[in-house]
mmCIF file of C-alpha atoms and ligand atoms in Angstrom:
data_model
loop_
_atom_site.group_PDB
_atom_site.id
_atom_site.type_symbol
_atom_site.label_atom_id
_atom_site.label_comp_id
_atom_site.label_asym_id
_atom_site.label_seq_id
_atom_site.Cartn_x
_atom_site.Cartn_y
_atom_site.Cartn_z
ATOM 1 C CA MET A 8 9.636 12.500 -19.158
ATOM 2 C CA LEU A 9 10.277 9.970 -16.358
ATOM 3 C CA LYS A 10 12.889 7.929 -17.580
ATOM 4 C CA ASN A 11 15.145 6.414 -14.936
ATOM 5 C CA ILE A 12 13.045 4.147 -12.755
ATOM 6 C CA LEU A 13 14.586 2.486 -9.614
ATOM 7 C CA VAL A 14 13.014 -0.767 -9.366
ATOM 8 C CA ILE A 15 13.626 -2.236 -5.842
ATOM 9 C CA GLY A 16 13.151 -5.809 -5.440
ATOM 10 C CA GLY A 17 13.551 -5.875 -9.184
ATOM 11 C CA ALA A 18 15.314 -9.153 -9.232
ATOM 12 C CA GLY A 19 12.165 -10.922 -7.850
ATOM 13 C CA TYR A 20 8.971 -12.393 -9.497
ATOM 14 C CA ILE A 21 6.788 -9.466 -10.394
ATOM 15 C CA GLY A 22 9.777 -6.927 -10.264
ATOM 16 C CA SER A 23 11.678 -8.751 -12.863
ATOM 17 C CA HIS A 24 8.621 -8.797 -15.322
ATOM 18 C CA VAL A 25 8.083 -5.061 -14.749
ATOM 19 C CA VAL A 26 11.756 -4.529 -15.373
ATOM 20 C CA ARG A 27 11.500 -6.125 -18.763
ATOM 21 C CA ALA A 28 8.214 -4.310 -19.639
ATOM 22 C CA LEU A 29 10.173 -0.911 -18.723
ATOM 23 C CA SER A 30 13.154 -1.662 -21.025
ATOM 24 C CA ALA A 31 10.808 -2.512 -23.713
ATOM 25 C CA GLN A 32 8.823 0.647 -23.466
ATOM 26 C CA GLY A 33 12.304 2.817 -23.667
ATOM 27 C CA TYR A 34 12.652 3.553 -19.721
ATOM 28 C CA THR A 35 15.842 2.815 -18.050
ATOM 29 C CA PRO A 36 15.367 0.592 -14.971
ATOM 30 C CA VAL A 37 17.861 0.295 -12.337
ATOM 31 C CA VAL A 38 17.513 -2.606 -10.028
ATOM 32 C CA LEU A 39 18.254 -2.372 -6.227
ATOM 33 C CA ASP A 40 17.857 -5.718 -4.623
ATOM 34 C CA ASN A 41 19.450 -7.425 -1.726
ATOM 35 C CA LEU A 42 18.986 -10.998 -3.459
ATOM 36 C CA SER A 43 17.548 -12.520 -0.119
ATOM 37 C CA LYS A 44 14.626 -13.567 -2.513
ATOM 38 C CA GLY A 45 15.433 -12.150 -5.923
ATOM 39 C CA HIS A 46 17.649 -13.838 -8.653
ATOM 40 C CA ARG A 47 20.323 -12.003 -10.463
ATOM 41 C CA GLU A 48 19.970 -14.029 -13.632
ATOM 42 C CA ALA A 49 16.453 -12.517 -13.766
ATOM 43 C CA VAL A 50 17.899 -9.079 -14.518
ATOM 44 C CA SER A 51 21.115 -9.590 -16.176
ATOM 45 C CA HIS A 52 20.609 -6.898 -18.722
ATOM 46 C CA VAL A 53 20.192 -3.633 -16.783
ATOM 47 C CA PRO A 54 22.022 -1.819 -14.232
ATOM 48 C CA PHE A 55 21.957 -3.637 -11.120
ATOM 49 C CA GLU A 56 23.013 -2.844 -7.150
ATOM 50 C CA GLN A 57 22.989 -5.074 -4.329
ATOM 51 C CA GLY A 58 21.815 -3.749 -1.149
ATOM 52 C CA ASN A 59 18.991 -3.144 1.440
ATOM 53 C CA LEU A 60 16.133 -0.560 0.881
ATOM 54 C CA GLN A 61 16.521 0.864 4.147
ATOM 55 C CA ASP A 62 19.878 1.710 3.629
ATOM 56 C CA LYS A 63 19.360 5.624 3.313
ATOM 57 C CA PRO A 64 23.148 6.363 2.279
ATOM 58 C CA LEU A 65 23.043 3.898 -0.474
ATOM 59 C CA LEU A 66 19.727 4.997 -1.694
ATOM 60 C CA THR A 67 20.853 8.715 -1.887
ATOM 61 C CA LYS A 68 23.897 7.345 -3.973
ATOM 62 C CA ILE A 69 22.186 5.633 -6.345
ATOM 63 C CA PHE A 70 19.475 8.419 -6.971
ATOM 64 C CA ASN A 71 22.207 10.639 -7.830
ATOM 65 C CA ARG A 72 24.182 8.255 -9.785
ATOM 66 C CA TYR A 73 21.392 7.283 -11.930
ATOM 67 C CA HIS A 74 19.367 10.351 -11.967
ATOM 68 C CA ILE A 75 16.355 8.839 -10.823
ATOM 69 C CA ASP A 76 12.947 10.100 -11.486
ATOM 70 C CA ALA A 77 10.606 7.534 -9.934
ATOM 71 C CA VAL A 78 10.708 4.590 -7.708
ATOM 72 C CA MET A 79 8.751 1.310 -7.872
ATOM 73 C CA HIS A 80 8.775 -0.919 -4.890
ATOM 74 C CA PHE A 81 8.536 -4.726 -4.941
ATOM 75 C CA ALA A 82 10.849 -5.924 -2.016
ATOM 76 C CA ALA A 83 8.077 -7.248 0.305
ATOM 77 C CA PHE A 84 7.740 -10.380 2.059
ATOM 78 C CA ILE A 85 4.385 -12.080 0.571
ATOM 79 C CA ASP A 86 3.794 -15.144 2.358
ATOM 80 C CA VAL A 87 0.271 -14.893 4.489
ATOM 81 C CA GLY A 88 0.772 -17.923 6.458
ATOM 82 C CA GLU A 89 4.430 -17.020 7.496
ATOM 83 C CA SER A 90 3.111 -13.386 8.258
ATOM 84 C CA VAL A 91 0.720 -15.020 10.746
ATOM 85 C CA LYS A 92 3.654 -16.877 12.646
ATOM 86 C CA LYS A 93 6.402 -13.984 12.495
ATOM 87 C CA PRO A 94 4.361 -10.772 12.315
ATOM 88 C CA GLU A 95 7.334 -8.742 13.185
ATOM 89 C CA MET A 96 9.091 -9.712 10.133
ATOM 90 C CA TYR A 97 6.296 -8.170 7.909
ATOM 91 C CA PHE A 98 5.851 -4.919 9.719
ATOM 92 C CA GLN A 99 9.683 -4.425 9.726
ATOM 93 C CA ASN A 100 10.083 -5.072 6.140
ATOM 94 C CA ASN A 101 6.915 -4.156 4.469
ATOM 95 C CA THR A 102 5.965 -1.024 6.541
ATOM 96 C CA THR A 103 9.139 0.324 8.642
ATOM 97 C CA HIS A 104 11.726 -0.256 5.753
ATOM 98 C CA VAL A 105 9.366 1.663 3.268
ATOM 99 C CA ARG A 106 9.294 4.431 5.844
ATOM 100 C CA TYR A 107 13.131 4.648 5.341
ATOM 101 C CA LEU A 108 12.684 4.489 1.692
ATOM 102 C CA LEU A 109 10.012 7.427 1.644
ATOM 103 C CA GLU A 110 12.105 9.702 3.673
ATOM 104 C CA ALA A 111 15.096 9.278 1.469
ATOM 105 C CA MET A 112 12.805 10.033 -1.392
ATOM 106 C CA ALA A 113 11.294 13.058 0.134
ATOM 107 C CA GLU A 114 15.005 14.251 1.152
ATOM 108 C CA ASN A 115 16.083 13.695 -2.522
ATOM 109 C CA LYS A 116 13.092 15.354 -4.093
ATOM 110 C CA ILE A 117 11.845 12.069 -5.849
ATOM 111 C CA ALA A 118 8.129 12.653 -6.357
ATOM 112 C CA TYR A 119 6.797 9.680 -7.947
ATOM 113 C CA PHE A 120 6.433 6.158 -6.163
ATOM 114 C CA ILE A 121 4.571 2.948 -7.302
ATOM 115 C CA PHE A 122 3.872 0.818 -4.420
ATOM 116 C CA SER A 123 3.102 -3.030 -4.790
ATOM 117 C CA SER A 124 -0.250 -3.380 -2.436
ATOM 118 C CA THR A 125 -2.401 -6.504 -2.206
ATOM 119 C CA ALA A 126 -6.145 -7.770 -2.207
ATOM 120 C CA ALA A 127 -4.827 -8.978 1.370
ATOM 121 C CA ILE A 128 -5.787 -5.241 2.807
ATOM 122 C CA PHE A 129 -9.280 -5.895 2.234
ATOM 123 C CA GLY A 130 -9.948 -8.993 4.382
ATOM 124 C CA GLU A 131 -13.077 -11.082 4.157
ATOM 125 C CA PRO A 132 -15.134 -9.394 1.337
ATOM 126 C CA VAL A 133 -18.519 -7.856 2.139
ATOM 127 C CA LYS A 134 -19.619 -7.734 -1.781
ATOM 128 C CA GLU A 135 -18.907 -9.975 -4.767
ATOM 129 C CA LYS A 136 -16.243 -8.007 -6.314
ATOM 130 C CA ILE A 137 -13.727 -5.814 -4.539
ATOM 131 C CA ASP A 138 -13.356 -2.386 -5.731
ATOM 132 C CA GLU A 139 -11.059 0.434 -4.395
ATOM 133 C CA ASN A 140 -13.582 1.608 -1.683
ATOM 134 C CA HIS A 141 -14.197 -1.847 -0.395
ATOM 135 C CA PRO A 142 -13.620 -1.651 3.574
ATOM 136 C CA LYS A 143 -10.148 -2.382 4.572
ATOM 137 C CA ASN A 144 -9.918 -5.053 7.396
ATOM 138 C CA PRO A 145 -7.150 -7.123 6.748
ATOM 139 C CA ILE A 146 -7.413 -10.538 8.478
ATOM 140 C CA ASN A 147 -3.512 -11.243 8.481
ATOM 141 C CA PRO A 148 -0.208 -9.354 9.296
ATOM 142 C CA TYR A 149 0.840 -9.508 5.505
ATOM 143 C CA GLY A 150 -2.397 -7.393 4.411
ATOM 144 C CA LYS A 151 -2.078 -5.161 7.812
ATOM 145 C CA SER A 152 1.894 -4.332 6.774
ATOM 146 C CA LYS A 153 0.651 -3.144 3.179
ATOM 147 C CA TRP A 154 -2.538 -1.329 4.446
ATOM 148 C CA MET A 155 -0.195 0.507 7.057
ATOM 149 C CA THR A 156 2.086 1.494 4.201
ATOM 150 C CA GLU A 157 -0.632 2.737 1.973
ATOM 151 C CA LYS A 158 -2.077 4.813 4.861
ATOM 152 C CA MET A 159 1.681 6.298 5.427
ATOM 153 C CA LEU A 160 1.726 7.107 1.573
ATOM 154 C CA GLU A 161 -1.301 9.509 1.872
ATOM 155 C CA ASP A 162 0.715 11.456 4.488
ATOM 156 C CA PHE A 163 3.955 11.610 2.428
ATOM 157 C CA ASP A 164 1.843 13.263 -0.241
ATOM 158 C CA THR A 165 0.638 15.560 2.109
ATOM 159 C CA ALA A 166 3.878 16.620 3.734
ATOM 160 C CA TYR A 167 6.209 16.584 0.963
ATOM 161 C CA GLY A 168 4.164 16.167 -2.332
ATOM 162 C CA LEU A 169 5.362 12.523 -2.953
ATOM 163 C CA LYS A 170 2.866 11.209 -5.455
ATOM 164 C CA SER A 171 2.172 7.346 -5.187
ATOM 165 C CA THR A 172 0.147 4.953 -7.166
ATOM 166 C CA ALA A 173 -0.528 1.632 -4.884
ATOM 167 C CA LEU A 174 -1.524 -1.266 -7.105
ATOM 168 C CA ARG A 175 -3.183 -4.017 -5.152
ATOM 169 C CA TYR A 176 -2.465 -7.324 -6.899
ATOM 170 C CA PHE A 177 -4.822 -10.050 -6.798
ATOM 171 C CA ASN A 178 -3.134 -13.378 -7.462
ATOM 172 C CA ALA A 179 -0.194 -12.957 -9.564
ATOM 173 C CA CYS A 180 0.695 -15.958 -11.590
ATOM 174 C CA GLY A 181 2.323 -17.155 -15.008
ATOM 175 C CA ALA A 182 5.555 -16.451 -16.581
ATOM 176 C CA ASP A 183 7.026 -14.429 -19.446
ATOM 177 C CA ASP A 184 6.245 -15.754 -22.968
ATOM 178 C CA SER A 185 9.898 -15.879 -23.725
ATOM 179 C CA GLY A 186 10.615 -18.590 -20.870
ATOM 180 C CA ASP A 187 13.591 -16.329 -19.661
ATOM 181 C CA ILE A 188 11.933 -15.384 -16.430
ATOM 182 C CA GLY A 189 9.200 -16.886 -14.354
ATOM 183 C CA GLU A 190 8.194 -17.467 -10.684
ATOM 184 C CA SER A 191 10.934 -18.953 -8.178
ATOM 185 C CA HIS A 192 10.366 -18.595 -4.632
ATOM 186 C CA SER A 193 12.157 -20.551 -1.954
ATOM 187 C CA PRO A 194 10.349 -21.996 -0.257
ATOM 188 C CA GLU A 195 7.288 -22.063 -2.737
ATOM 189 C CA THR A 196 4.002 -21.317 -0.939
ATOM 190 C CA HIS A 197 1.759 -20.204 -4.128
ATOM 191 C CA LEU A 198 -0.739 -22.519 -5.458
ATOM 192 C CA ILE A 199 0.000 -22.514 -9.389
ATOM 193 C CA PRO A 200 3.718 -23.230 -9.011
ATOM 194 C CA LEU A 201 3.061 -25.930 -6.339
ATOM 195 C CA VAL A 202 0.530 -27.596 -8.495
ATOM 196 C CA LEU A 203 2.771 -27.414 -11.584
ATOM 197 C CA GLN A 204 5.609 -28.871 -9.636
ATOM 198 C CA ALA A 205 3.510 -31.710 -8.751
ATOM 199 C CA ALA A 206 2.642 -32.236 -12.385
ATOM 200 C CA ALA A 207 6.350 -32.206 -13.175
ATOM 201 C CA GLY A 208 6.971 -34.896 -10.440
ATOM 202 C CA LYS A 209 8.969 -32.470 -8.190
ATOM 203 C CA ARG A 210 6.567 -32.816 -5.544
ATOM 204 C CA GLU A 211 4.745 -35.926 -4.686
ATOM 205 C CA TYR A 212 1.314 -34.180 -4.165
ATOM 206 C CA ILE A 213 -0.599 -30.988 -3.833
ATOM 207 C CA ARG A 214 -2.577 -30.301 -0.639
ATOM 208 C CA ILE A 215 -5.943 -28.217 -0.882
ATOM 209 C CA PHE A 216 -5.874 -26.088 2.265
ATOM 210 C CA GLY A 217 -9.623 -26.153 3.199
ATOM 211 C CA THR A 218 -12.448 -27.977 1.585
ATOM 212 C CA ASP A 219 -15.203 -26.520 4.012
ATOM 213 C CA TYR A 220 -15.253 -22.829 2.893
ATOM 214 C CA PRO A 221 -18.565 -21.199 1.839
ATOM 215 C CA THR A 222 -17.887 -21.757 -1.821
ATOM 216 C CA PRO A 223 -19.621 -23.974 -4.292
ATOM 217 C CA ASP A 224 -16.865 -26.582 -4.201
ATOM 218 C CA GLY A 225 -15.825 -25.749 -0.778
ATOM 219 C CA THR A 226 -12.240 -24.552 -1.833
ATOM 220 C CA CYS A 227 -10.936 -21.012 -1.667
ATOM 221 C CA ILE A 228 -11.662 -18.711 -4.707
ATOM 222 C CA ARG A 229 -8.962 -16.387 -6.056
ATOM 223 C CA ASP A 230 -8.476 -13.829 -8.849
ATOM 224 C CA TYR A 231 -5.454 -14.967 -10.838
ATOM 225 C CA VAL A 232 -3.974 -12.464 -13.150
ATOM 226 C CA HIS A 233 -0.830 -12.856 -15.394
ATOM 227 C CA VAL A 234 2.218 -11.171 -14.251
ATOM 228 C CA ASN A 235 2.667 -9.404 -17.635
ATOM 229 C CA ASP A 236 -0.646 -7.980 -17.341
ATOM 230 C CA LEU A 237 0.306 -6.549 -13.968
ATOM 231 C CA ALA A 238 3.650 -5.206 -15.271
ATOM 232 C CA ARG A 239 1.832 -3.233 -18.303
ATOM 233 C CA ALA A 240 -0.278 -1.588 -15.503
ATOM 234 C CA HIS A 241 2.863 -0.283 -13.664
ATOM 235 C CA ILE A 242 3.678 1.579 -17.159
ATOM 236 C CA LEU A 243 0.296 2.952 -17.574
ATOM 237 C CA ALA A 244 0.154 3.905 -13.823
ATOM 238 C CA LEU A 245 3.400 5.603 -14.060
ATOM 239 C CA GLU A 246 2.290 7.828 -17.044
ATOM 240 C CA LYS A 247 -0.822 8.549 -15.556
ATOM 241 C CA MET A 248 0.624 9.538 -12.312
ATOM 242 C CA GLU A 249 3.138 12.043 -14.162
ATOM 243 C CA LYS A 250 0.247 13.430 -16.339
ATOM 244 C CA ASP A 251 -2.070 14.219 -13.633
ATOM 245 C CA ASN A 252 0.218 14.442 -10.827
ATOM 246 C CA VAL A 253 -2.453 12.769 -8.164
ATOM 247 C CA SER A 254 -1.788 9.746 -5.979
ATOM 248 C CA GLU A 255 -4.089 7.012 -6.869
ATOM 249 C CA ARG A 256 -5.047 3.309 -5.942
ATOM 250 C CA PHE A 257 -6.012 0.728 -8.193
ATOM 251 C CA ASN A 258 -7.153 -3.083 -7.730
ATOM 252 C CA LEU A 259 -5.654 -5.275 -10.367
ATOM 253 C CA GLY A 260 -7.327 -8.563 -11.051
ATOM 254 C CA SER A 261 -9.124 -10.478 -13.933
ATOM 255 C CA GLY A 262 -12.681 -10.033 -12.187
ATOM 256 C CA ASN A 263 -12.720 -13.737 -12.635
ATOM 257 C CA GLY A 264 -12.837 -16.167 -9.564
ATOM 258 C CA TYR A 265 -11.268 -19.839 -9.806
ATOM 259 C CA SER A 266 -11.425 -22.047 -6.899
ATOM 260 C CA VAL A 267 -8.194 -24.301 -5.695
ATOM 261 C CA ALA A 268 -10.238 -27.237 -6.947
ATOM 262 C CA GLN A 269 -10.755 -25.633 -10.411
ATOM 263 C CA ILE A 270 -6.896 -24.425 -10.701
ATOM 264 C CA ILE A 271 -5.926 -27.940 -10.025
ATOM 265 C CA HIS A 272 -8.694 -29.472 -12.628
ATOM 266 C CA GLU A 273 -7.201 -27.046 -15.271
ATOM 267 C CA ALA A 274 -3.558 -27.642 -14.441
ATOM 268 C CA LYS A 275 -4.207 -31.374 -14.885
ATOM 269 C CA LYS A 276 -5.854 -30.606 -18.364
ATOM 270 C CA ILE A 277 -3.028 -28.421 -19.644
ATOM 271 C CA THR A 278 -0.195 -30.794 -18.281
ATOM 272 C CA GLY A 279 -1.928 -33.981 -19.205
ATOM 273 C CA VAL A 280 -0.545 -35.395 -15.720
ATOM 274 C CA ASP A 281 -3.030 -36.725 -13.159
ATOM 275 C CA PHE A 282 -0.908 -35.771 -10.134
ATOM 276 C CA MET A 283 -1.900 -36.713 -6.720
ATOM 277 C CA VAL A 284 -4.134 -34.531 -4.558
ATOM 278 C CA LYS A 285 -4.850 -34.510 -0.894
ATOM 279 C CA ASN A 286 -7.314 -32.571 1.174
ATOM 280 C CA ALA A 287 -5.775 -30.723 4.266
ATOM 281 C CA PRO A 288 -6.832 -28.224 6.871
ATOM 282 C CA ARG A 289 -7.555 -24.664 6.270
ATOM 283 C CA ARG A 290 -4.324 -22.449 6.103
ATOM 284 C CA ALA A 291 -4.348 -19.566 8.818
ATOM 285 C CA GLY A 292 -5.386 -16.051 7.348
ATOM 286 C CA ASP A 293 -6.976 -17.140 4.212
ATOM 287 C CA PRO A 294 -10.306 -15.221 3.252
ATOM 288 C CA ALA A 295 -12.836 -17.675 1.432
ATOM 289 C CA VAL A 296 -13.136 -15.493 -1.778
ATOM 290 C CA LEU A 297 -11.207 -12.601 -3.306
ATOM 291 C CA VAL A 298 -12.155 -11.179 -6.637
ATOM 292 C CA ALA A 299 -11.480 -8.008 -8.048
ATOM 293 C CA ASP A 300 -13.372 -5.350 -9.466
ATOM 294 C CA SER A 301 -10.794 -3.481 -11.733
ATOM 295 C CA SER A 302 -12.984 -1.075 -13.533
ATOM 296 C CA LYS A 303 -11.316 1.688 -12.232
ATOM 297 C CA ALA A 304 -7.928 0.701 -13.701
ATOM 298 C CA GLU A 305 -9.917 -0.080 -17.092
ATOM 299 C CA ARG A 306 -11.546 3.503 -16.915
ATOM 300 C CA LEU A 307 -8.430 5.752 -15.906
ATOM 301 C CA LEU A 308 -5.627 3.625 -17.192
ATOM 302 C CA GLY A 309 -7.184 1.744 -20.109
ATOM 303 C CA TRP A 310 -5.924 -1.339 -18.399
ATOM 304 C CA LYS A 311 -7.522 -4.432 -19.208
ATOM 305 C CA PRO A 312 -5.957 -8.138 -18.586
ATOM 306 C CA GLN A 313 -4.959 -9.945 -22.051
ATOM 307 C CA TYR A 314 -4.143 -13.521 -20.371
ATOM 308 C CA ASP A 315 -6.866 -15.933 -19.689
ATOM 309 C CA LEU A 316 -6.391 -18.859 -17.158
ATOM 310 C CA THR A 317 -5.417 -21.272 -19.763
ATOM 311 C CA ARG A 318 -2.548 -19.070 -20.978
ATOM 312 C CA MET A 319 -1.511 -18.113 -17.175
ATOM 313 C CA ILE A 320 -1.275 -21.768 -16.505
ATOM 314 C CA GLN A 321 0.444 -22.788 -19.859
ATOM 315 C CA THR A 322 3.194 -19.930 -19.468
ATOM 316 C CA ALA A 323 3.694 -21.132 -15.649
ATOM 317 C CA TRP A 324 4.021 -24.547 -17.043
ATOM 318 C CA ASN A 325 6.638 -23.606 -19.811
ATOM 319 C CA TRP A 326 8.804 -21.914 -17.107
ATOM 320 C CA GLU A 327 8.356 -25.000 -14.641
ATOM 321 C CA LYS A 328 9.486 -27.397 -17.354
ATOM 322 C CA ASN A 329 12.452 -25.413 -18.264
ATOM 323 C CA ARG A 330 13.575 -23.194 -15.267
ATOM 324 C CA LYS A 331 16.501 -20.830 -15.469
ATOM 325 C CA TYR A 332 16.858 -20.402 -11.791
HETATM 326 N N1 UDP B 406 -3.327 -23.239 -1.593
HETATM 327 C C1 UDP B 406 -3.707 -24.629 -1.289
HETATM 328 N N2 UDP B 406 -2.647 -25.493 -1.509
HETATM 329 C C2 UDP B 406 -1.231 -24.870 -1.304
HETATM 330 C C3 UDP B 406 -1.192 -23.625 -1.658
HETATM 331 C C4 UDP B 406 -2.130 -22.657 -1.560
HETATM 332 O O1 UDP B 406 -5.100 -24.880 -1.403
HETATM 333 O O2 UDP B 406 -0.386 -25.775 -1.458
HETATM 334 C C5 UDP B 406 -4.608 -22.427 -1.615
HETATM 335 C C6 UDP B 406 -4.560 -21.091 -0.525
HETATM 336 O O3 UDP B 406 -5.151 -21.530 0.584
HETATM 337 C C7 UDP B 406 -5.359 -20.224 -1.113
HETATM 338 C C8 UDP B 406 -4.960 -20.460 -2.719
HETATM 339 O O4 UDP B 406 -4.655 -21.382 -2.847
HETATM 340 O O5 UDP B 406 -6.695 -20.273 -1.021
HETATM 341 C C9 UDP B 406 -4.011 -19.206 -3.116
HETATM 342 O O6 UDP B 406 -2.999 -19.390 -2.335
HETATM 343 P P1 UDP B 406 -1.705 -18.413 -2.511
HETATM 344 O O7 UDP B 406 -0.696 -18.873 -1.732
HETATM 345 O O8 UDP B 406 -1.200 -18.938 -4.147
HETATM 346 O O9 UDP B 406 -1.939 -17.085 -2.957
HETATM 347 P P2 UDP B 406 -2.497 -16.010 -1.800
HETATM 348 O O10 UDP B 406 -4.077 -15.925 -2.066
HETATM 349 O O11 UDP B 406 -2.292 -16.353 -0.498
HETATM 350 O O12 UDP B 406 -1.898 -14.813 -2.149
#
């Protein structure tokens, strides 16, 4: 059985929730994180190594020391707007650095990899719900950097038998019910935490980026999915990959689309705060609508999200009011 799992970027938002889920399921997660974005406090209860994922000698040392059976990768840059302004950062970290990691895995005969991919690989949807076969035409460097890595994974399977599962997250949100871990980016760019910071009085207002999109209320529609639902999908994917020994790709979302305006409305209801909202121009790189068809994950992994929008915002609100980091 796969037991010792190297979680690269495990001190970050999604990584830290996956680390918890792995521990709860009897796995031994080992975290490698350079703490450029992550938080040491988020993973205080598991083995931790500070370092860079492109550091092959360090990786080899970690693989051997902890008898690593599989690797999960969360150590990516994720800000769409920033990727448009600084594409080199995104191709370097999200593509080139993963190449070094895969090389080290192949050399050390570690055959299982779970890769955090994204809905941004698809670009503007050509149908209402995006399934795995939807055309890949990313419209920003972030999406391109992830798609290039997905293509690279196919070739590492062919050449070295390195099996991979790419999980394309739609909009991850929410926090662990315990309140111990949650989302903490600096600077924060994501909608739900920004909205809740406005509700908490930590920001004067929230801006809506674009009110002239071809959607019913003119604001962008996204598919929000709770971070613990995503965490569960990683474990199901790991088990499936070991059992079948094949590489797979899954789109992970709730299948429900909510507009920016709807999120703000819901957040006002949950928090009871009527915070200030300002209309602003579109943000570069944003498709109008991104909603997942996750029926493949349901069929092959038995995965179905359990948190609805109210609980997603509620857990994020609990975290925002009482952050640990
Ligand atoms: N958004 C917004 N105001 C903000 C932050 C985000 O209107 O202050 C919009 C953004 O343009 C997008 C949606 O909210 O349409 C979700 O953005 P987020 O950055 O949370 O996730 P992304 O979809 O980029 O992964």
